mmCIF file of C-alpha atoms in Angstrom:
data_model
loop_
_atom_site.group_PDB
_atom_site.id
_atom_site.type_symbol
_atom_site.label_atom_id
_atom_site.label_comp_id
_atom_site.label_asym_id
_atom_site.label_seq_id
_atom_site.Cartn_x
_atom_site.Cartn_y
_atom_site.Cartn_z
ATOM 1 C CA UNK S 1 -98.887 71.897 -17.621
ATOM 2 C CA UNK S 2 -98.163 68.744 -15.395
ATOM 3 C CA UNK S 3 -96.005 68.614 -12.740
ATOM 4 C CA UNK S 4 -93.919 65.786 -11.446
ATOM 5 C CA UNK S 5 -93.562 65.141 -7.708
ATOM 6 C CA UNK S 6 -90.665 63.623 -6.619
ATOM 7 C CA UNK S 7 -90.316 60.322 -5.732
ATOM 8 C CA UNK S 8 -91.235 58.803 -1.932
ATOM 9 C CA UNK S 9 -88.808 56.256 -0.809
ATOM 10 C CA UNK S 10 -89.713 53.383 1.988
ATOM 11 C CA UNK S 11 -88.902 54.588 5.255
ATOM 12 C CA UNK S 12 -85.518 53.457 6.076
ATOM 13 C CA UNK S 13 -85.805 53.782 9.678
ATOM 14 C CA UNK S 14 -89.112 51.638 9.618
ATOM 15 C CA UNK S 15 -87.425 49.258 7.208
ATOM 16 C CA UNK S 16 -84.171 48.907 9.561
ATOM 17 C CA UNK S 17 -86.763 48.668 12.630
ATOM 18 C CA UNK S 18 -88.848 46.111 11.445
ATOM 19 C CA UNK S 19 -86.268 43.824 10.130
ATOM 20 C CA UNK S 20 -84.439 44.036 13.465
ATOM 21 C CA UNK S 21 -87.411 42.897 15.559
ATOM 22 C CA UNK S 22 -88.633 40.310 13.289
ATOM 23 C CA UNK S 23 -85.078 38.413 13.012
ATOM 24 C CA UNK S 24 -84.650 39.053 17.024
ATOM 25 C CA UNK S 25 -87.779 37.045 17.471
ATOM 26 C CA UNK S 26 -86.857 34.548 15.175
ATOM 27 C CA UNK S 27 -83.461 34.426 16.817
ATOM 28 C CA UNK S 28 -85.055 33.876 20.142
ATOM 29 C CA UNK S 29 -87.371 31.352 18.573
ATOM 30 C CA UNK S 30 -84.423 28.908 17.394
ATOM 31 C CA UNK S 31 -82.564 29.551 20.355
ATOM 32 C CA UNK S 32 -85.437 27.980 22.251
ATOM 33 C CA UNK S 33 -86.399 25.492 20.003
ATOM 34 C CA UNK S 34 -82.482 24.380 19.714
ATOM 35 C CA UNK S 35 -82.194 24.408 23.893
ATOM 36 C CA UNK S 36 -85.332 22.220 23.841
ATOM 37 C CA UNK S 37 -84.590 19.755 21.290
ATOM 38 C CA UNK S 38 -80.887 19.255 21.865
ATOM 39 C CA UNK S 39 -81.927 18.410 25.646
ATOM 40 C CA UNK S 40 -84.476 15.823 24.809
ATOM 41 C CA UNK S 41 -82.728 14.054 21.926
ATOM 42 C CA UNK S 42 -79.304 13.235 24.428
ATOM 43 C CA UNK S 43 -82.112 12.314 27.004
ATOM 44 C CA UNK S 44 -83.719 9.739 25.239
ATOM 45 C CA UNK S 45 -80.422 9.081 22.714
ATOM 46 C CA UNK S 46 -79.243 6.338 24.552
ATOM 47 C CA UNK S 47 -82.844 4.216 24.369
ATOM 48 C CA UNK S 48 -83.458 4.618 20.939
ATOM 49 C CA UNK S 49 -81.666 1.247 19.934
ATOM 50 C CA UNK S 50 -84.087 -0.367 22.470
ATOM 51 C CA UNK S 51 -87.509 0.575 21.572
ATOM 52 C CA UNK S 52 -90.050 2.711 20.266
ATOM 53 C CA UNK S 53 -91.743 4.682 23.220
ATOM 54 C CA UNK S 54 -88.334 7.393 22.928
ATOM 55 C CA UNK S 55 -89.850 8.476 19.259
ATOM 56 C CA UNK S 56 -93.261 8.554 21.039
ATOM 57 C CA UNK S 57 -92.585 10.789 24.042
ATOM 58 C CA UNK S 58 -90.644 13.310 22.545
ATOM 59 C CA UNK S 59 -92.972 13.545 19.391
ATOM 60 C CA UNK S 60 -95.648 14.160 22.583
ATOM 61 C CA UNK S 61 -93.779 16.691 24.231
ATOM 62 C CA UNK S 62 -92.261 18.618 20.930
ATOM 63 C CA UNK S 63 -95.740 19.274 19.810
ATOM 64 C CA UNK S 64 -96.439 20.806 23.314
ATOM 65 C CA UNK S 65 -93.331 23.643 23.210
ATOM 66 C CA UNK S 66 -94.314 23.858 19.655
ATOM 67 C CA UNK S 67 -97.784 24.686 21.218
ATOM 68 C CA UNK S 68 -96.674 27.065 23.715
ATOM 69 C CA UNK S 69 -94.802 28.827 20.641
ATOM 70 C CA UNK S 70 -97.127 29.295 18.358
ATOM 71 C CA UNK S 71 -99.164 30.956 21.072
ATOM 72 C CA UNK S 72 -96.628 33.503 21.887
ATOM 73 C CA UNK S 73 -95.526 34.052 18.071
ATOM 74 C CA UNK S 74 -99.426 34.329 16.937
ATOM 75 C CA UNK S 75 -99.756 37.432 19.541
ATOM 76 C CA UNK S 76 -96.462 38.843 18.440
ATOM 77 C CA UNK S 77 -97.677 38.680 14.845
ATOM 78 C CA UNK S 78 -101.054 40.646 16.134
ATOM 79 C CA UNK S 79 -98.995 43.704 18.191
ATOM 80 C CA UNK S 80 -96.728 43.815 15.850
ATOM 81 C CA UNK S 81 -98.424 43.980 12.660
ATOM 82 C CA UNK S 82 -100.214 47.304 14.138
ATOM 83 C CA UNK S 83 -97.471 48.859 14.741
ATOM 84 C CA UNK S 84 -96.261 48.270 11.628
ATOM 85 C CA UNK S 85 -99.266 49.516 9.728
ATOM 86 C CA UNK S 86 -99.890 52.878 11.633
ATOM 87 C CA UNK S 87 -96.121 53.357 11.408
ATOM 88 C CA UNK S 88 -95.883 52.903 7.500
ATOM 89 C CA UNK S 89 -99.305 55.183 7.353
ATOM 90 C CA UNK S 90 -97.658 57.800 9.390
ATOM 91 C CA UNK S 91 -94.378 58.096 7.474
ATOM 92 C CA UNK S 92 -95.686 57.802 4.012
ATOM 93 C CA UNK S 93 -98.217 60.481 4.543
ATOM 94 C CA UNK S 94 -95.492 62.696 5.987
ATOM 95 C CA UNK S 95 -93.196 61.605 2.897
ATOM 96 C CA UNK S 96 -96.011 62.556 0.443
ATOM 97 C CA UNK S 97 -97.249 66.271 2.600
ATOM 98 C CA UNK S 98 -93.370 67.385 2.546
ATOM 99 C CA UNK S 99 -93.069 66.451 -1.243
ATOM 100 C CA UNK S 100 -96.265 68.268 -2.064
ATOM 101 C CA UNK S 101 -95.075 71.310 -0.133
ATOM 102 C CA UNK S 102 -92.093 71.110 -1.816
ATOM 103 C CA UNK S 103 -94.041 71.792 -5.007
ATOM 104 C CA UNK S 104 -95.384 74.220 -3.847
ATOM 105 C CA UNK S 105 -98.563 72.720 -2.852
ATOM 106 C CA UNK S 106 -100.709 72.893 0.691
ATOM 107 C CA UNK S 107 -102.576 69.495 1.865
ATOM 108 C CA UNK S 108 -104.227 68.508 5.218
ATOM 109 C CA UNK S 109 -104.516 64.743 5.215
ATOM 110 C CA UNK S 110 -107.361 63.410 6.709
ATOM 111 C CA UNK S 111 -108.046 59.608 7.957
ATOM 112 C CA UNK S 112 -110.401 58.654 4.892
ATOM 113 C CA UNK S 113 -112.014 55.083 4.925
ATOM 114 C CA UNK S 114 -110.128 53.941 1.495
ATOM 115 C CA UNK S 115 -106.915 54.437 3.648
ATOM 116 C CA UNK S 116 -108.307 52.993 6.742
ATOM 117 C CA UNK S 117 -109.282 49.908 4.613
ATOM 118 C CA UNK S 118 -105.837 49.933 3.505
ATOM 119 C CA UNK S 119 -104.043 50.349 6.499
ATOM 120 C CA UNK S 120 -106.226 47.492 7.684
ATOM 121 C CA UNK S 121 -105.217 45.217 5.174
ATOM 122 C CA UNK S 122 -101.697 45.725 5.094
ATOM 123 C CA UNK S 123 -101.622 45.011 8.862
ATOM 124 C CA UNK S 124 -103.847 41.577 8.149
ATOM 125 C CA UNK S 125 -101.236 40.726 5.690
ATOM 126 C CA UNK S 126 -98.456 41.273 8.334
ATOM 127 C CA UNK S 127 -100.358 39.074 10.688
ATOM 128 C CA UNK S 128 -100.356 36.152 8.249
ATOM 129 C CA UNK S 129 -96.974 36.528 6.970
ATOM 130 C CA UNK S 130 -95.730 36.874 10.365
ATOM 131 C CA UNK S 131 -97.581 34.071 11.360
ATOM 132 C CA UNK S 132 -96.396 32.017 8.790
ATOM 133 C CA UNK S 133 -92.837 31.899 9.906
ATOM 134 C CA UNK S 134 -92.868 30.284 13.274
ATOM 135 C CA UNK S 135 -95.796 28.087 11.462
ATOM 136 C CA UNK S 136 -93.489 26.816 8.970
ATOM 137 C CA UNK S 137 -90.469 26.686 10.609
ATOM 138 C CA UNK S 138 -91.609 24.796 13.855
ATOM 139 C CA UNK S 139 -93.217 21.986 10.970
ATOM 140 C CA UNK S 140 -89.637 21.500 10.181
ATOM 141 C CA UNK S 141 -88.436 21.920 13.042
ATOM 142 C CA UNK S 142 -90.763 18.898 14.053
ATOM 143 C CA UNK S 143 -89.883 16.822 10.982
ATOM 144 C CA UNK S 144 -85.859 16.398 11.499
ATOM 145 C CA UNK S 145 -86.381 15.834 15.154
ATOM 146 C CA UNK S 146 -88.897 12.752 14.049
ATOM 147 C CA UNK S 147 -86.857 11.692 10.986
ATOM 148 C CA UNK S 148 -83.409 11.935 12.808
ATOM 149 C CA UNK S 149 -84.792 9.529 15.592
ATOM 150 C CA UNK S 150 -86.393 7.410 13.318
ATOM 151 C CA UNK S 151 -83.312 6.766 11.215
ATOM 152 C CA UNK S 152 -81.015 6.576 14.763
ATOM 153 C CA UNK S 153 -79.079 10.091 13.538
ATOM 154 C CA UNK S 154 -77.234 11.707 16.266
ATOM 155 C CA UNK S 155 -77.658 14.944 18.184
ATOM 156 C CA UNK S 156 -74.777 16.453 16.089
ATOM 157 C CA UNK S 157 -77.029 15.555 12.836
ATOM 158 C CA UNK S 158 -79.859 17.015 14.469
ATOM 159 C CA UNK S 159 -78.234 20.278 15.601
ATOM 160 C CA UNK S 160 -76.850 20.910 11.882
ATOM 161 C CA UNK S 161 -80.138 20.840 10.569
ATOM 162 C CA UNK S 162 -81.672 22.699 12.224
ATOM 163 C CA UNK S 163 -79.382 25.284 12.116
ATOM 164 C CA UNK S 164 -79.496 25.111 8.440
ATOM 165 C CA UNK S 165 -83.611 25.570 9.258
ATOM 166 C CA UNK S 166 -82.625 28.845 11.244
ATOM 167 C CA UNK S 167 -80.526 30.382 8.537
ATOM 168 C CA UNK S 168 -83.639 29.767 6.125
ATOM 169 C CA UNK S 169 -86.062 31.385 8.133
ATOM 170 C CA UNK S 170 -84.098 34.439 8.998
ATOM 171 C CA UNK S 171 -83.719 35.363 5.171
ATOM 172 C CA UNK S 172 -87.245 34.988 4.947
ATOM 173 C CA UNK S 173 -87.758 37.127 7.601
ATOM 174 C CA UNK S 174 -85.378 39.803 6.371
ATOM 175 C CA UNK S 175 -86.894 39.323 2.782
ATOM 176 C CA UNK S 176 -90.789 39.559 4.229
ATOM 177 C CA UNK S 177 -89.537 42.721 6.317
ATOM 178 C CA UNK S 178 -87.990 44.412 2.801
ATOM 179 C CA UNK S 179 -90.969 43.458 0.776
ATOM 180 C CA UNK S 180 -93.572 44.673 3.126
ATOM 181 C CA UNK S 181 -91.987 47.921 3.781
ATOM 182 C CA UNK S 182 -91.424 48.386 0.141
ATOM 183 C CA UNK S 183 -95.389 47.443 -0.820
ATOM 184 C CA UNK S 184 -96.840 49.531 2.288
ATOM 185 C CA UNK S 185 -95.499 52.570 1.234
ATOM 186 C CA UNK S 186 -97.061 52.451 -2.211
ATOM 187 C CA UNK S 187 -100.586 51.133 -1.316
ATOM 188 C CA UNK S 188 -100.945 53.839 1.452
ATOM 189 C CA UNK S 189 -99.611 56.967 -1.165
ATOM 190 C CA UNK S 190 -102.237 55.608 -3.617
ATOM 191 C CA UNK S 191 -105.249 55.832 -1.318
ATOM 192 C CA UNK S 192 -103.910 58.999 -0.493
ATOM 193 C CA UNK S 193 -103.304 60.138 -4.193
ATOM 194 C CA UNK S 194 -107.340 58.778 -4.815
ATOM 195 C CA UNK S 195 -108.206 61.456 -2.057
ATOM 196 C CA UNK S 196 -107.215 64.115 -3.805
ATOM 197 C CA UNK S 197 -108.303 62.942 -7.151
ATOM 198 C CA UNK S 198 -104.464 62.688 -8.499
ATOM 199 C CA UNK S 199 -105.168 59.739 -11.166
ATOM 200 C CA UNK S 200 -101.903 59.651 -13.116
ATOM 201 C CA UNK S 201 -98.030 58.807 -11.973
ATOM 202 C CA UNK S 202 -94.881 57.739 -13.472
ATOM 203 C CA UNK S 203 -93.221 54.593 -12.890
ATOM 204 C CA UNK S 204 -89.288 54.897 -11.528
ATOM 205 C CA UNK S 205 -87.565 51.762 -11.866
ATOM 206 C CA UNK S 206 -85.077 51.072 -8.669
ATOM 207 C CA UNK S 207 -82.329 48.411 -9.522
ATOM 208 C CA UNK S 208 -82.152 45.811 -6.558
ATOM 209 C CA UNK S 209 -79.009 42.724 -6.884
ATOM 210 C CA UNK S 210 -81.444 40.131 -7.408
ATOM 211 C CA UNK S 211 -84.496 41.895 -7.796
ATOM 212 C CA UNK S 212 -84.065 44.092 -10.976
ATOM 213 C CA UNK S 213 -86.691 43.475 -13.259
ATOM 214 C CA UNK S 214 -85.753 43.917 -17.426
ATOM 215 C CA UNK S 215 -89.482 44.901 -18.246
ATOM 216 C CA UNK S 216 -89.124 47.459 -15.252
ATOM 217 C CA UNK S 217 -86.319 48.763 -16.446
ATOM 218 C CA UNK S 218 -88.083 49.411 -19.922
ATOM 219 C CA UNK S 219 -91.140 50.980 -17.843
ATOM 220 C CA UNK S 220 -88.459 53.606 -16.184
ATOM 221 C CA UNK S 221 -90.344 56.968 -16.481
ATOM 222 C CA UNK S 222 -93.350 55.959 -18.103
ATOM 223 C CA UNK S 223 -96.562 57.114 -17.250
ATOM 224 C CA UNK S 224 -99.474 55.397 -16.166
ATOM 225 C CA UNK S 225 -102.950 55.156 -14.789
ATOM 226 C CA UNK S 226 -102.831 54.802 -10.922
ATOM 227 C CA UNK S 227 -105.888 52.848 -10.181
ATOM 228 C CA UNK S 228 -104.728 50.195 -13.166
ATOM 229 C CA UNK S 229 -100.922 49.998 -13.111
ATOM 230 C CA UNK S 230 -98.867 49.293 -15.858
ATOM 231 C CA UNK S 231 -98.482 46.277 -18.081
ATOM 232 C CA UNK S 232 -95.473 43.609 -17.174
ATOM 233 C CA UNK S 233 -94.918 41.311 -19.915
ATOM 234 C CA UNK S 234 -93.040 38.951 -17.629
ATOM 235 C CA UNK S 235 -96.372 38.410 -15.573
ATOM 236 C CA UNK S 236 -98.780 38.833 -18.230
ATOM 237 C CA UNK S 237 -100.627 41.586 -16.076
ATOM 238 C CA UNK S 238 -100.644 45.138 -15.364
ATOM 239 C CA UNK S 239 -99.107 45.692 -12.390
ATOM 240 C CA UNK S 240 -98.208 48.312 -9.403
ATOM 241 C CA UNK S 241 -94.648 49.746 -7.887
ATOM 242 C CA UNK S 242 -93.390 47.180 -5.430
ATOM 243 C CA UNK S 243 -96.523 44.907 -5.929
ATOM 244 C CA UNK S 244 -94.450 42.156 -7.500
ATOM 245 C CA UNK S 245 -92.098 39.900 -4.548
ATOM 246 C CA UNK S 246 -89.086 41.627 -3.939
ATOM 247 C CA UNK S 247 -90.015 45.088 -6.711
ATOM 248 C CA UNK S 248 -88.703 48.196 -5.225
ATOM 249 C CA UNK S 249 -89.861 50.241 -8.007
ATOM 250 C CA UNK S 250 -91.934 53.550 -6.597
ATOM 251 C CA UNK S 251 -93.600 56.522 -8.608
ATOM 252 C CA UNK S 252 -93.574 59.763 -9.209
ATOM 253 C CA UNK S 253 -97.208 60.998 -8.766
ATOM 254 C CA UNK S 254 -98.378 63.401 -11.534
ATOM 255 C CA UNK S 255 -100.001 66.774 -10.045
ATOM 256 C CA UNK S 256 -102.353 68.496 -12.760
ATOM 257 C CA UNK S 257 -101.714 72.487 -12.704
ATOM 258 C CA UNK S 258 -105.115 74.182 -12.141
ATOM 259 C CA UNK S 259 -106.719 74.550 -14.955
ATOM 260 C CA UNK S 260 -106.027 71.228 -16.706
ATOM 261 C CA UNK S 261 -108.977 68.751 -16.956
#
C-alpha cells in the first residue's frame, strides 16, 4: 500500500525575502533614473524651441547612466540569483526530509548532479529574468525621454510616465519573485524525488485570485507520472506543478511501502 506525503509549500520566508530585495532595487533604480532625467529635461527645456542639439545631448548622456545601470543591475542579477538558488535548494530539501520523517521515513540527502544541474539552471533563469527588468525598463525609460522632447512635452509629462513605467516594472518584479519561488521549489523536490527512485505524485490544485486554473482544478488529487506531468487541455501539453506563469499548484509525492514494485 501507497502512501501519500504531504504537501511542500514555497518557502514563505524566501518568497517574502526575495520579493523585498528585488522591488528595493527596482525602487532605487527609478529613483535614480527619475533624479537623472527630471534634471536634464528642465536643463535643456528651455532650448528645445530653438534647435536640435538639446534632443542630441541628452539622448548622448541618457544612454551613458543607462550604461552605468545596466552594469550595476547585470552584477546584482549574478549575486543574487545564487543566493536565490542555494536558498530555494536548502529549504525545499529541508521541507521534503521533515515530511519524509514525518512518515515515518529516514533520508540523508546528498548533492547529486541532476540537482546540481537543476540548481544551476534555476539560478541562470534568475539571472536572465533579473536581467531583463532593468533591460526593459531603462528601453522605456529611454523612449519617453526621446519622444517627450521630440514632441516639446513638458517635464510634468515626462515625470508621469515614467512613473506609470515604475509601477509596471515593480509588478513584474513582484510577479517574477512569486513565480520563481513557486517553480524552484518543485523542480528541486523532483530531482530529489528521481534520487530516490519515487516516480509517482499527486497533483494538489492551490486557488490563486487571478491565477486559478479550471483544468487544475479538475486535476485536484490526481495522480501522475513525475518525470511526464499531467495533461492541461488549456495548453495542449502535459504539464508540471507551478510550471505554467503564475501556477501555484504543488504535489503530493507518492512513497511505495516496501514491498510494492
Amino acid at each position: 500500500m501507497s502512501k501519500d506525503l504531504r504537501p511542500i509549500y514555497p518557502n514563505a520566508g524566501l518568497r517574502a525575502a526575495y520579493r523585498k530585495r528585488l522591488t528595493k532595487e527596482v525602487d532605487k533604480l527609478s529613483r535614480s533614473i527619475m533624479y537623472w532625467v527630471v534634471a536634464a529635461y528642465r536643463k535643456q527645456e528651455g532650448r528645445l524651441a530653438q534647435d536640435a542639439s538639446p534632443v542630441t545631448d541628452v539622448e548622448k548622456d541618457l544612454r551613458e547612466h543607462i550604461r552605468r545601470w545596466l552594469k550595476r543591475w547585470n552584477a546584482f542579477a549574478e549575486t543574487y540569483a545564487n543566493w536565490f538558488g542555494q536558498q530555494a535548494d536548502a529549504t525545499t530539501t529541508a521541507a521534503l526530509s521533515a515530511a519524509l520523517t514525518d512518515a515515518g521515513f529516514t533520508v540523508r540527502f546528498e548533492q547529486k548532479r541532476l540537482t546540481n544541474n537543476v540548481v544551476r539552471s534555476l539560478i541562470k533563469e534568475n539571472v536572465n529574468l533579473i536581467k531583463s527588468i532593468a533591460s526593459q525598463y531603462l528601453t522605456d525609460v529611454q523612449g519617453i525621454v526621446l519622444r517627450g522632447m521630440s514632441f516639446g512635452r513638458d517635464v510634468d509629462f515626462v515625470r508621469k510616465e515614467l512613473q506609470k513605467r515604475h509601477g509596471v516594472t515593480y509588478r513584474r518584479a513582484k510577479f517574477i519573485a512569486r513565480d520563481q519561488c513557486n517553480k524552484a521549489p518543485e523542480a528541486i523536490k523532483f530531482s530529489r524525488a528521481q534520487s530516490l527512485g519515487i516516480t509517482r505524485a499527486r497533483w494538489v490544485h492551490v486557488p490563486g485570485v487571478k491565477t486559478s486554473r479550471r483544468t487544475h482544478q479538475q486535476m485536484d488529487g490526481k495522480e501522475y507520472i513525475i518525470a511526464e506531468g499531467m495533461y492541461d487541455s488549456a495548453v495542449g501539453y502535459k504539464v508540471k506543478p507551478g510550471e505554467l506563469p503564475g501556477c501555484q499548484c504543488v504535489n503530493r509525492l507518492i512513497i511505495p511501502e516496501f514491498g510494492d514494485k
